[in-house]
Protein backbone atom coordinates (compact mmCIF):
# COMPACT_ATOMS: atom_id res chain seq x y z
CA UNK A 1 0.00 0.00 0.00
CA UNK A 2 1.25 3.46 -0.91
CA UNK A 3 -0.87 5.10 1.83
CA UNK A 4 -1.51 8.76 1.04
CA UNK A 5 0.18 10.18 -2.04
CA UNK A 6 0.41 13.81 -3.11
CA UNK A 7 1.46 15.45 -6.35
CA UNK A 8 3.41 17.51 -7.08
CA UNK A 9 6.10 17.46 -4.36
CA UNK A 10 7.28 20.98 -5.18
CA UNK A 11 5.72 23.83 -7.15
CA UNK A 12 6.57 27.45 -7.86
CA UNK A 13 3.78 29.73 -9.08
CA UNK A 14 3.56 33.35 -10.03
CA UNK A 15 0.94 35.53 -8.38
CA UNK A 16 -2.40 35.07 -10.11
CA UNK A 17 -1.66 31.64 -11.56
CA UNK A 18 -3.90 28.70 -10.76
CA UNK A 19 -3.10 25.13 -9.92
CA UNK A 20 -4.55 21.96 -8.45
CA UNK A 21 -2.87 19.85 -5.78
CA UNK A 22 -3.72 16.19 -6.05
CA UNK A 23 -4.16 13.72 -3.21
CA UNK A 24 -5.04 10.03 -3.31
CA UNK A 25 -5.28 7.31 -0.66
CA UNK A 26 -5.48 3.55 -1.09
CA UNK A 27 -6.64 2.66 2.43
CA UNK A 28 -10.36 2.87 1.68
CA UNK A 29 -10.74 5.71 4.17
CA UNK A 30 -13.94 7.71 4.22
CA UNK A 31 -12.57 11.05 5.44
CA UNK A 32 -9.94 13.21 3.78
CA UNK A 33 -8.36 16.53 4.76
CA UNK A 34 -6.25 19.37 3.45
CA UNK A 35 -3.95 21.26 5.84
CA UNK A 36 -1.42 23.98 5.39
CA UNK A 37 1.66 24.30 7.56
CA UNK A 38 3.49 27.58 8.04
CA UNK A 39 6.48 28.17 10.34
CA UNK A 40 5.34 28.60 13.93
CA UNK A 41 1.67 28.12 13.00
CA UNK A 42 1.25 24.39 13.28
CA UNK A 43 -1.20 22.61 10.99
CA UNK A 44 -4.30 24.53 9.99
CA UNK A 45 -7.26 22.83 8.37
CA UNK A 46 -8.29 24.25 5.00
CA UNK A 47 -11.09 21.90 3.94
CA UNK A 48 -12.19 18.42 4.77
CA UNK A 49 -14.46 15.75 3.36
CA UNK A 50 -16.08 13.55 6.00
CA UNK A 51 -17.28 11.13 3.34
CA UNK A 52 -17.52 10.84 -0.42
CA UNK A 53 -19.83 13.52 -1.79
CA UNK A 54 -19.40 15.98 1.09
CA UNK A 55 -16.96 18.79 1.72
CA UNK A 56 -16.76 21.35 4.50
CA UNK A 57 -14.70 24.41 5.30
CA UNK A 58 -12.00 24.29 7.91
CA UNK A 59 -10.20 27.09 9.70
CA UNK A 60 -8.59 28.81 6.67
CA UNK A 61 -10.67 28.11 3.50
CA UNK A 62 -10.41 31.51 1.78
CA UNK A 63 -8.67 31.35 -1.61
CA UNK A 64 -9.12 27.58 -1.98
CA UNK A 65 -11.62 25.17 -3.45
CA UNK A 66 -11.77 21.39 -3.14
CA UNK A 67 -13.23 18.47 -5.02
CA UNK A 68 -13.85 15.00 -3.62
CA UNK A 69 -13.56 13.24 -6.95
CA UNK A 70 -14.29 9.77 -5.58
CA UNK A 71 -13.55 7.86 -2.38
CA UNK A 72 -9.82 7.75 -3.16
CA UNK A 73 -9.12 11.28 -4.40
CA UNK A 74 -9.42 14.75 -2.88
CA UNK A 75 -7.98 17.72 -4.76
CA UNK A 76 -7.24 21.27 -3.64
CA UNK A 77 -7.41 24.13 -6.12
CA UNK A 78 -5.91 27.59 -5.93
CA UNK A 79 -7.75 29.72 -8.47
CA UNK A 80 -5.54 32.81 -8.25
CA UNK A 81 -2.43 32.18 -6.20
CA UNK A 82 -1.16 34.82 -3.78
CA UNK A 83 2.19 35.05 -1.94
CA UNK A 84 0.30 34.45 1.33
CA UNK A 85 -0.45 30.95 0.05
CA UNK A 86 3.23 30.03 0.09
CA UNK A 87 3.21 27.05 2.43
CA UNK A 88 3.57 23.32 2.80
CA UNK A 89 0.30 21.54 2.05
CA UNK A 90 -0.52 18.20 3.60
CA UNK A 91 -3.31 15.86 2.68
CA UNK A 92 -4.54 13.34 5.24
CA UNK A 93 -7.09 10.56 5.43
CA UNK A 94 -8.89 8.72 8.19
CA UNK A 95 -10.93 5.61 8.79
CA UNK A 96 -14.29 6.32 10.48
CA UNK A 97 -13.69 3.74 13.20
CA UNK A 98 -10.52 5.34 14.56
CA UNK A 99 -9.33 8.88 15.30
CA UNK A 100 -5.84 8.56 13.76
CA UNK A 101 -5.13 10.57 10.62
CA UNK A 102 -2.61 9.40 8.02
CA UNK A 103 -0.66 12.14 6.28
CA UNK A 104 0.84 12.34 2.82
CA UNK A 105 4.42 13.55 2.20
CA UNK A 106 3.34 17.14 1.47
CA UNK A 107 3.55 19.64 -1.38
CA UNK A 108 5.91 22.58 -0.96
CA UNK A 109 4.36 25.55 -2.76
CA UNK A 110 6.03 28.89 -3.35
CA UNK A 111 4.10 31.81 -4.83
CA UNK A 112 6.25 34.68 -6.10
CA UNK B 1 -13.85 27.97 17.94
CA UNK B 2 -11.76 25.47 19.77
CA UNK B 3 -8.19 26.49 20.53
CA UNK B 4 -5.34 24.18 21.42
CA UNK B 5 -2.27 25.79 22.91
CA UNK B 6 1.07 24.09 23.25
CA UNK B 7 4.20 25.07 25.18
CA UNK B 8 7.06 25.48 24.89
CA UNK B 9 7.45 26.41 21.24
CA UNK B 10 11.08 25.27 21.21
CA UNK B 11 13.17 23.08 23.50
CA UNK B 12 16.84 22.29 23.15
CA UNK B 13 18.29 19.55 25.35
CA UNK B 14 21.48 17.61 25.79
CA UNK B 15 21.21 13.97 24.86
CA UNK B 16 20.13 12.04 27.95
CA UNK B 17 18.10 14.88 29.46
CA UNK B 18 14.34 14.65 29.85
CA UNK B 19 11.82 16.64 27.81
CA UNK B 20 8.21 17.61 28.39
CA UNK B 21 5.69 19.41 26.19
CA UNK B 22 2.30 20.62 27.44
CA UNK B 23 -0.98 21.03 25.66
CA UNK B 24 -4.03 23.00 26.84
CA UNK B 25 -7.45 23.29 25.26
CA UNK B 26 -10.00 26.06 25.64
CA UNK B 27 -12.76 23.42 25.74
CA UNK B 28 -13.19 19.91 27.08
CA UNK B 29 -11.82 17.35 24.65
CA UNK B 30 -13.38 14.01 23.78
CA UNK B 31 -9.90 12.73 23.01
CA UNK B 32 -6.40 14.00 22.40
CA UNK B 33 -3.87 12.76 19.92
CA UNK B 34 -0.14 13.25 19.64
CA UNK B 35 1.85 13.36 16.41
CA UNK B 36 5.55 13.61 15.63
CA UNK B 37 6.99 15.31 12.57
CA UNK B 38 10.65 14.76 11.72
CA UNK B 39 12.44 17.66 9.99
CA UNK B 40 11.35 17.74 6.35
CA UNK B 41 8.79 15.00 6.96
CA UNK B 42 5.10 14.66 7.55
CA UNK B 43 3.19 14.23 10.82
CA UNK B 44 3.01 10.67 12.09
CA UNK B 45 0.50 9.52 14.66
CA UNK B 46 1.95 8.50 18.03
CA UNK B 47 -0.98 7.87 20.36
CA UNK B 48 -4.53 8.73 21.35
CA UNK B 49 -5.86 9.35 24.86
CA UNK B 50 -9.56 9.15 25.57
CA UNK B 51 -10.19 8.72 29.29
CA UNK B 52 -9.93 11.32 32.02
CA UNK B 53 -6.60 10.93 33.85
CA UNK B 54 -5.33 8.37 31.34
CA UNK B 55 -1.61 7.62 31.22
CA UNK B 56 -0.01 5.67 28.40
CA UNK B 57 3.60 4.72 27.83
CA UNK B 58 5.56 3.92 24.70
CA UNK B 59 9.10 2.95 25.68
CA UNK B 60 10.64 6.27 26.84
CA UNK B 61 7.54 8.34 26.02
CA UNK B 62 4.81 8.94 28.62
CA UNK B 63 1.52 10.57 27.65
CA UNK B 64 -1.02 11.95 30.13
CA UNK B 65 -4.56 13.25 29.74
CA UNK B 66 -5.77 15.61 32.45
CA UNK B 67 -8.60 14.84 34.83
CA UNK B 68 -10.73 17.61 33.32
CA UNK B 69 -9.85 16.46 29.77
CA UNK B 70 -8.61 19.95 28.90
CA UNK B 71 -4.88 19.37 29.08
CA UNK B 72 -2.28 16.80 28.18
CA UNK B 73 1.45 16.27 28.31
CA UNK B 74 4.14 14.26 26.58
CA UNK B 75 7.27 13.40 28.54
CA UNK B 76 10.37 11.83 27.01
CA UNK B 77 12.86 10.26 29.39
CA UNK B 78 16.55 10.31 28.50
CA UNK B 79 16.26 11.91 25.08
CA UNK B 80 18.14 10.50 22.10
CA UNK B 81 19.08 12.15 18.82
CA UNK B 82 16.34 10.12 17.15
CA UNK B 83 13.77 12.07 19.20
CA UNK B 84 14.48 15.25 17.22
CA UNK B 85 11.39 16.72 15.58
CA UNK B 86 8.22 18.67 16.23
CA UNK B 87 5.62 17.17 18.55
CA UNK B 88 2.01 18.19 18.02
CA UNK B 89 -1.04 17.62 20.14
CA UNK B 90 -4.45 17.63 18.49
CA UNK B 91 -7.97 17.53 19.81
CA UNK B 92 -11.40 17.51 18.28
CA UNK B 93 -14.24 15.43 17.02
CA UNK B 94 -14.29 12.20 15.07
CA UNK B 95 -14.21 14.22 11.84
CA UNK B 96 -12.09 17.25 12.57
CA UNK B 97 -8.93 17.94 14.57
CA UNK B 98 -7.48 21.18 15.88
CA UNK B 99 -3.71 21.03 16.15
CA UNK B 100 -1.50 22.87 18.58
CA UNK B 101 1.38 24.84 17.09
CA UNK B 102 3.84 22.16 18.15
CA UNK B 103 7.04 21.96 20.17
CA UNK B 104 10.27 21.69 18.23
CA UNK B 105 12.73 19.47 20.06
CA UNK B 106 16.41 19.57 19.21
CA UNK B 107 18.92 17.27 20.88
CA UNK B 108 22.62 17.99 21.25
CA UNK B 109 24.63 14.73 21.08
Coordinates of N, CA and C in Angstrom, one line a residue, chain A residues 11 17-18 24 29 33 50 61 69 78 90 108:
Chain A
X11 N 6.3 23.0 -6.1 CA 5.7 23.8 -7.1 C 6.0 25.3 -6.9
X17 N -1.5 32.9 -10.9 CA -1.7 31.6 -11.6 C -2.6 30.7 -10.8
X18 N -3.1 29.7 -11.4 CA -3.9 28.7 -10.8 C -3.2 27.3 -10.8
X24 N -4.3 11.3 -3.2 CA -5.0 10.0 -3.3 C -4.6 9.1 -2.2
X29 N -10.3 4.8 3.1 CA -10.7 5.7 4.2 C -11.9 6.6 3.7
X33 N -8.6 15.2 4.2 CA -8.4 16.5 4.8 C -7.3 17.2 4.0
X50 N -15.8 14.6 5.0 CA -16.1 13.6 6.0 C -16.4 12.2 5.3
X61 N -10.3 28.5 4.8 CA -10.7 28.1 3.5 C -10.5 29.2 2.4
X69 N -13.3 13.8 -5.7 CA -13.6 13.2 -7.0 C -14.2 11.9 -6.8
X78 N -6.2 26.2 -6.1 CA -5.9 27.6 -5.9 C -6.3 28.3 -7.2
X90 N -0.4 19.6 3.3 CA -0.5 18.2 3.6 C -2.0 17.7 3.4
X108 N 5.3 21.3 -1.3 CA 5.9 22.6 -1.0 C 5.6 23.6 -2.1

